[in-house]
mmCIF file of C-alpha atoms in Angstrom:
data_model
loop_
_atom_site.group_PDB
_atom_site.id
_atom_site.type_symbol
_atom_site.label_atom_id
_atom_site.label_comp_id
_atom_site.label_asym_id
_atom_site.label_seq_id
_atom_site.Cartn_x
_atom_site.Cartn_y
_atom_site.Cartn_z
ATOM 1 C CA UNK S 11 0.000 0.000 0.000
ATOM 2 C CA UNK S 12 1.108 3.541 -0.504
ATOM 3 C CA UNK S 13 2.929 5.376 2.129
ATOM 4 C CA UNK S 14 1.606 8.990 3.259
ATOM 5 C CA UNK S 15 3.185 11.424 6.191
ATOM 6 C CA UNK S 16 0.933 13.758 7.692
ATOM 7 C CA UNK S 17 3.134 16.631 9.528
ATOM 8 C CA UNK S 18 0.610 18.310 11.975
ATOM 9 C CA UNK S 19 0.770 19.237 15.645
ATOM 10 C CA UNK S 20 -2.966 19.317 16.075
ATOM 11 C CA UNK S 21 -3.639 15.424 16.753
ATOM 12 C CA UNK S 22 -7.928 16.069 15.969
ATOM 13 C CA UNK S 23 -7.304 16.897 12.570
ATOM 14 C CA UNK S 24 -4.473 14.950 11.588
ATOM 15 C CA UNK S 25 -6.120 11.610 12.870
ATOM 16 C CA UNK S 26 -9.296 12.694 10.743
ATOM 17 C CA UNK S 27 -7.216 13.128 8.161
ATOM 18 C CA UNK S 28 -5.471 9.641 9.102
ATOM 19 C CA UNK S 29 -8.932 7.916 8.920
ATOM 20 C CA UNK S 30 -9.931 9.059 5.146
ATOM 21 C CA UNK S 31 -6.913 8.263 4.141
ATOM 22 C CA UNK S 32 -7.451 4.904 5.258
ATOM 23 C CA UNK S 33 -10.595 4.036 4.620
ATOM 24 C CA UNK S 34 -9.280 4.735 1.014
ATOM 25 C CA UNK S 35 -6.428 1.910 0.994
ATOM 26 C CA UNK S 36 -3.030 4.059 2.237
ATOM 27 C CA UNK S 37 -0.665 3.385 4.838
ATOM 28 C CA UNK S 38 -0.485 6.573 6.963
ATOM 29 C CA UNK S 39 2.092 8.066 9.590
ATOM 30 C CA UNK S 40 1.285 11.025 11.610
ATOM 31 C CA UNK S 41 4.000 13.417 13.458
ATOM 32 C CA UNK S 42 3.529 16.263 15.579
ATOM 33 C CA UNK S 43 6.595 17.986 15.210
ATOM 34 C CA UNK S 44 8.478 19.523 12.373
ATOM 35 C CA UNK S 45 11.956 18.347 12.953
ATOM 36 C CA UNK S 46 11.079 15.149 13.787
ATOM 37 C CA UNK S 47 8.361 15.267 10.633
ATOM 38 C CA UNK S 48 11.307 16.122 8.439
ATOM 39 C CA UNK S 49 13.700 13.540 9.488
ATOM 40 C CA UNK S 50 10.818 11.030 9.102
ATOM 41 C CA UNK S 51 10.077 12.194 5.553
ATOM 42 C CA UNK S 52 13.667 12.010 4.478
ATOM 43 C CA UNK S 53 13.934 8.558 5.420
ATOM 44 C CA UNK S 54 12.418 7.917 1.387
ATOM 45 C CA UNK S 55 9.582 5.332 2.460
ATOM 46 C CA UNK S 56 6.906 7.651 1.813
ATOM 47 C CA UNK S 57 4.529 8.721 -1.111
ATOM 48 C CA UNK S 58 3.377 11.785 -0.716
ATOM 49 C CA UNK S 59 4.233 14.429 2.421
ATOM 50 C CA UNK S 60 0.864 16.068 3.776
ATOM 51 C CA UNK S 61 2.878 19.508 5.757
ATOM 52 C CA UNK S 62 0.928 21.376 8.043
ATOM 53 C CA UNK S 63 2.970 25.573 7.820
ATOM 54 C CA UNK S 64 2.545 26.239 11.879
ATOM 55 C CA UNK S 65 4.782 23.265 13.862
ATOM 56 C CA UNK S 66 6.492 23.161 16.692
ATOM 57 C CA UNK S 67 10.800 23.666 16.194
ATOM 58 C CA UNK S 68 10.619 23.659 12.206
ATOM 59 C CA UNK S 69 7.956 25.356 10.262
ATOM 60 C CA UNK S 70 5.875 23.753 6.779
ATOM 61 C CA UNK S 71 8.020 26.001 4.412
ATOM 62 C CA UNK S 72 11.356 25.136 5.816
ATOM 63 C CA UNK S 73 10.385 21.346 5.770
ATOM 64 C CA UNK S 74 8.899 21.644 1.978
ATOM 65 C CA UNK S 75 12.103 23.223 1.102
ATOM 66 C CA UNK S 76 14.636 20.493 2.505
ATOM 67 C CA UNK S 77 12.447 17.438 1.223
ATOM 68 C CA UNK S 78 12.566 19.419 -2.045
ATOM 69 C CA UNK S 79 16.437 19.565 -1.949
ATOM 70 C CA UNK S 80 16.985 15.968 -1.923
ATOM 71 C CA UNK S 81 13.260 13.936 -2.924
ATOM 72 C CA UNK S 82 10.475 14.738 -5.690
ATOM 73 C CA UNK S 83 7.634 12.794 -4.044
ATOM 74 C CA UNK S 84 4.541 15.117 -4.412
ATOM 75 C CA UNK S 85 4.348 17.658 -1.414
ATOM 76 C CA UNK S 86 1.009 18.758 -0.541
ATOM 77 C CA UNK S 87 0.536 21.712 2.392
ATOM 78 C CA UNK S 88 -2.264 21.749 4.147
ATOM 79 C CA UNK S 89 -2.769 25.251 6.277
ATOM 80 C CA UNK S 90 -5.296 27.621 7.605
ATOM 81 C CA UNK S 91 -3.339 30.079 5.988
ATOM 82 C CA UNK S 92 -5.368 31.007 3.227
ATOM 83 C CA UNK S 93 -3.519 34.534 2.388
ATOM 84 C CA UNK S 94 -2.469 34.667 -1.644
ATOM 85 C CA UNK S 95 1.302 35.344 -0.070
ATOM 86 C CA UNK S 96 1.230 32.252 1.694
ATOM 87 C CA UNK S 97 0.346 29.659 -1.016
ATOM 88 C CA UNK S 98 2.498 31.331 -3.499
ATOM 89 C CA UNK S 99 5.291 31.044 -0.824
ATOM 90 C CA UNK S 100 4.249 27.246 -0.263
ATOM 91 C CA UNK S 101 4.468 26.697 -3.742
ATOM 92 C CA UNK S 102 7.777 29.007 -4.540
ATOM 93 C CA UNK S 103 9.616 26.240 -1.782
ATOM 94 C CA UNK S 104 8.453 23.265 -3.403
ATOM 95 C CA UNK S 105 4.912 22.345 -2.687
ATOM 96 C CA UNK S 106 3.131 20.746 -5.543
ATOM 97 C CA UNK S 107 -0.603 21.553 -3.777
ATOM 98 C CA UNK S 108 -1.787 23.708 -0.995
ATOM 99 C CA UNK S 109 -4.985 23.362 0.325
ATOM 100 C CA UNK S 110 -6.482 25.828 3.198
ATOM 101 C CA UNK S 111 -8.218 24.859 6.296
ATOM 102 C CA UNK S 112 -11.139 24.142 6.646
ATOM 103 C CA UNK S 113 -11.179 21.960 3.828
ATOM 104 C CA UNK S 114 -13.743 18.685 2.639
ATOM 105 C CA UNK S 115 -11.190 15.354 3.414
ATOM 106 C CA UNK S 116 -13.153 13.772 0.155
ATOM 107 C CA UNK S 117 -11.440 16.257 -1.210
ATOM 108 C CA UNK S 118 -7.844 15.650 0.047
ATOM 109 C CA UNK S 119 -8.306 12.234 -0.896
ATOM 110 C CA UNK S 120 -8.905 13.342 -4.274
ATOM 111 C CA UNK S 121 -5.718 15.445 -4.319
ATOM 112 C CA UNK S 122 -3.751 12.531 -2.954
ATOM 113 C CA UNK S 123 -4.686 9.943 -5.417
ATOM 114 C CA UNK S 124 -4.286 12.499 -8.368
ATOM 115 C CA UNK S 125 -0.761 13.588 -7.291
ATOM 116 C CA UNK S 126 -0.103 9.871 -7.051
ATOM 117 C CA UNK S 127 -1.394 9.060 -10.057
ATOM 118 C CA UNK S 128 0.237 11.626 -12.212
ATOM 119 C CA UNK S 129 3.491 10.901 -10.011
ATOM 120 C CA UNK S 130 3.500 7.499 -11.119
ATOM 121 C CA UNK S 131 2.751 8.214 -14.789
ATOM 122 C CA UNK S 132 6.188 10.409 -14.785
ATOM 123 C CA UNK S 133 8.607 9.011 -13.399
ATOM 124 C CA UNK S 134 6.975 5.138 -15.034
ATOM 125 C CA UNK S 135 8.021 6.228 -18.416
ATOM 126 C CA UNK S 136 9.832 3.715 -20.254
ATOM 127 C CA UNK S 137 9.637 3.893 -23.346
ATOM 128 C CA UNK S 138 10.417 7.728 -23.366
ATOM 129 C CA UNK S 139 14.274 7.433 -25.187
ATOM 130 C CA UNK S 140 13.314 10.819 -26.695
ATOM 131 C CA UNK S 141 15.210 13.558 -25.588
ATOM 132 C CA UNK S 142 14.471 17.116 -26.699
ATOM 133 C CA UNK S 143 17.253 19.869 -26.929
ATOM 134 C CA UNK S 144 17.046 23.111 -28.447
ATOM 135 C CA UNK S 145 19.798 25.662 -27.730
ATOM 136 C CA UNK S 146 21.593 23.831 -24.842
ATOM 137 C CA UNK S 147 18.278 22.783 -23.015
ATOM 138 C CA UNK S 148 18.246 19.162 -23.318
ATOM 139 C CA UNK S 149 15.389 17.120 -21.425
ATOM 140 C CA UNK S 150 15.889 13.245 -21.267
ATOM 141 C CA UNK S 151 12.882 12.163 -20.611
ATOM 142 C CA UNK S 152 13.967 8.270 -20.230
ATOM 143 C CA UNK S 153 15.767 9.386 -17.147
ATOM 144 C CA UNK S 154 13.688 12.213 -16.409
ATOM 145 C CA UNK S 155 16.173 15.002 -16.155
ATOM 146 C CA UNK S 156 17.056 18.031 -17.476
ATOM 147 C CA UNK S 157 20.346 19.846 -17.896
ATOM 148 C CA UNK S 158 21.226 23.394 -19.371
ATOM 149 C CA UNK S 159 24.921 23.520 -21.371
ATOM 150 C CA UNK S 160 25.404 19.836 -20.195
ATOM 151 C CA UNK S 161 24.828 20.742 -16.495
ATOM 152 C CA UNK S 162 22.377 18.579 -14.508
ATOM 153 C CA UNK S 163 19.503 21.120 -13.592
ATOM 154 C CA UNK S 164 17.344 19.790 -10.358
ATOM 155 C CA UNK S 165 13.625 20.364 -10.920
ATOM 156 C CA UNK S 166 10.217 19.445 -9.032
ATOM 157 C CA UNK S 167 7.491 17.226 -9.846
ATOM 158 C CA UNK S 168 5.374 20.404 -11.372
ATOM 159 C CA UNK S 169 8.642 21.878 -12.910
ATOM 160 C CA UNK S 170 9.812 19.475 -14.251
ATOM 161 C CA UNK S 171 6.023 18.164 -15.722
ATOM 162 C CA UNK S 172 5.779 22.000 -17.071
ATOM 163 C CA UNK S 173 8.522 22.275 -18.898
ATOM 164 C CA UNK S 174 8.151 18.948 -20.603
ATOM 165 C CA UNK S 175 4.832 19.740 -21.784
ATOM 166 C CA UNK S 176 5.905 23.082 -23.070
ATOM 167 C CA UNK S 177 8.884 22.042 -24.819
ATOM 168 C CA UNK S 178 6.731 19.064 -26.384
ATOM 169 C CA UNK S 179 4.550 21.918 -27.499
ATOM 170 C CA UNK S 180 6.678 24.488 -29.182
ATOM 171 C CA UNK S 181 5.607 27.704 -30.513
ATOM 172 C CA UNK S 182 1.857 26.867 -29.390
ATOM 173 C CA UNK S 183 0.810 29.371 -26.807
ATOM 174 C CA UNK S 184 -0.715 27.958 -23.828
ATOM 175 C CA UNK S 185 -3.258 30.299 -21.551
ATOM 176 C CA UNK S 186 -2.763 30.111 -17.798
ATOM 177 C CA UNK S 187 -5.480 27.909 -17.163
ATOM 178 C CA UNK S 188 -4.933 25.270 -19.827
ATOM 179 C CA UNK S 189 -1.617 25.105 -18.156
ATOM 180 C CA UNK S 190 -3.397 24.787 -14.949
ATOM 181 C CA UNK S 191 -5.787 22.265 -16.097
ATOM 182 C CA UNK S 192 -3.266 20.261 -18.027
ATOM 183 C CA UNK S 193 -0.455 20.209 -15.374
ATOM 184 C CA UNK S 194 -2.664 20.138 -12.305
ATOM 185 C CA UNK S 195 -5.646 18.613 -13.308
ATOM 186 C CA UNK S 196 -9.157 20.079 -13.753
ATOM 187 C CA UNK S 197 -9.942 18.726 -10.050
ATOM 188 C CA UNK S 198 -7.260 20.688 -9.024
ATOM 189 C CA UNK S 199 -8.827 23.696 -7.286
ATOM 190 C CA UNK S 200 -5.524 25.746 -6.509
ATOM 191 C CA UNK S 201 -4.598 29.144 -7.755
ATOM 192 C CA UNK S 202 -3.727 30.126 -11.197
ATOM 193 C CA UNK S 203 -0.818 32.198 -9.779
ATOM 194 C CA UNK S 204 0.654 28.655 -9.189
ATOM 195 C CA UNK S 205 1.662 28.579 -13.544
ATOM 196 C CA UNK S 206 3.005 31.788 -12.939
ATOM 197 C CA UNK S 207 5.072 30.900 -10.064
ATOM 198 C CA UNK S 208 6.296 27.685 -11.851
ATOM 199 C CA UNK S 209 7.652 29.411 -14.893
ATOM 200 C CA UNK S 210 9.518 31.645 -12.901
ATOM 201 C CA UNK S 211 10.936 29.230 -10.795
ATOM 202 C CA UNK S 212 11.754 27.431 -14.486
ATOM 203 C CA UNK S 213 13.412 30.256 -15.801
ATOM 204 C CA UNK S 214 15.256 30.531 -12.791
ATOM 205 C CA UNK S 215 16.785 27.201 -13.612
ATOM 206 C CA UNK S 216 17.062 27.325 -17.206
ATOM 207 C CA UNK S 217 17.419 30.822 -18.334
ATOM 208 C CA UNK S 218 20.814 32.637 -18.841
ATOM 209 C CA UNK S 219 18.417 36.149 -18.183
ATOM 210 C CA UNK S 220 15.063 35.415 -16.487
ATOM 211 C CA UNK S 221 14.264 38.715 -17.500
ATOM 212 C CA UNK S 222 14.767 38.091 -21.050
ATOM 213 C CA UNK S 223 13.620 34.600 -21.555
ATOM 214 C CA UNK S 224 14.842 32.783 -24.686
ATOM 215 C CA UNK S 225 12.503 29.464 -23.907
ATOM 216 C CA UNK S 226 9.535 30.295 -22.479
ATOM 217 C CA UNK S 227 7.754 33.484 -23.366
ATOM 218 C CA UNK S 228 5.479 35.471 -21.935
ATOM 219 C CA UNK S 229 2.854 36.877 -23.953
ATOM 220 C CA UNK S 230 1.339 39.320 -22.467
ATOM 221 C CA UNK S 231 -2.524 38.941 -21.870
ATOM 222 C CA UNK S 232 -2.322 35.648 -23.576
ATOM 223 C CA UNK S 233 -0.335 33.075 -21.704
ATOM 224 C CA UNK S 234 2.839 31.478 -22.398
ATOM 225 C CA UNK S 235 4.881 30.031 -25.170
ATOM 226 C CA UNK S 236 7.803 27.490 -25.984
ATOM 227 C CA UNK S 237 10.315 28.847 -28.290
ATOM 228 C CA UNK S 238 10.990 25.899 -30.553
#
């Protein structure tokens, strides 16, 4: 059975969220504190991370962050911080979902066994010997990785899923929220700041000058494109 970590100091909801989970066929560990939740999600035995932002001795974003550093199982934050600051930050760190408090646990079912899914579907590729370079941005999507002037570049889940799916698109131009649907699913219910977010974060990674993107443009009032 799949393996989920629920990081959350408040034992009512995490059990709740413990029991859905479940009933619906996963394995589930809970821990109350964010060091300890950290060091539990490094250890590589689980699926997906469920991070509460407000824990005792290490806080959501600085646990999304770390896990991101090293692992690219899907992150999903779960907060009653419902500000548009704080789940852009959650996503900027790594987070591939945020979902605010009070929220349906049908629901975070749902999100679970979509990140899953589409998780699986990634990184199961086999037959995927293509690679796809233009102007020293090479993807290998066989291995799943991408590297810039023959340098290894390390992306996320939603990056990395992104970029693929623009670069297999060139010169098409993609609106925010058929980026949205496409990358995060149409049962998705996030933010569409979260496409925006991502292709910065991209161009971050891939760009020579962010500012002056030669892969992914933005077109103003439009959405985005893949120059092919």
């Amino acid at each position: 059975m799949k393996q989920i970590l629920i990081i959350e100091d408040d034992i009512h909801i995490a059990e709740l969220e413990r029991d859905y989970l479940r009933l619906n066929g996963y394995t589930v560990t809970i821990v109350q504190d964010g060091a300890l939740g950290l060091k539990q999600a490094l250890s590589g035995i689980y699926d997906v991370a469920l991070v509460d932002l407000m824990l005792p001795n290490k806080d959501g974003y600085e646990i999304v962050r770390e896990i991101r550093k090293s692992m690219e199982i899907p992150i999903i934050i779960l907060s009653a911080k419902s500000d548009d600051i704080d789940i852009i930050r959650g996503l900027a760190v790594g987070a591939d979902d945020y979902l605010t408090k009070p929220f349906r646990f049908a629901e975070l079912v749902a999100r679970v066994n979509s990140h899953i899914h589409r998780y699986e579907r990634l990184t199961g590729k086999r037959a995927a010997t293509e690679v796809i370079s233009h102007k020293g941005l090479e993807i290998n999507t066989a291995a799943r990785k991408v590297f810039v002037d023959g340098k290894e570049v390390s992306m996320t889940t939603k990056e990395y899923e992104l970029l693929l799916f623009l670069a297999s698109n060139p010169n098409i131009v993609f609106s925010k929220e058929q980026l949205f649907d496409k990358i995060w699913g149409e049962e998705s219910l996030g933010e569409l700041a979260t496409v925006a977010v991502h292709i910065q974060k991209i161009r971050k990674k891939v760009e020579k000058d962010p500012s002056n993107p030669a892969y992914i443009e933005t077109l103003w009032g439009t959405g985005y494109r893949f120059n092919g």
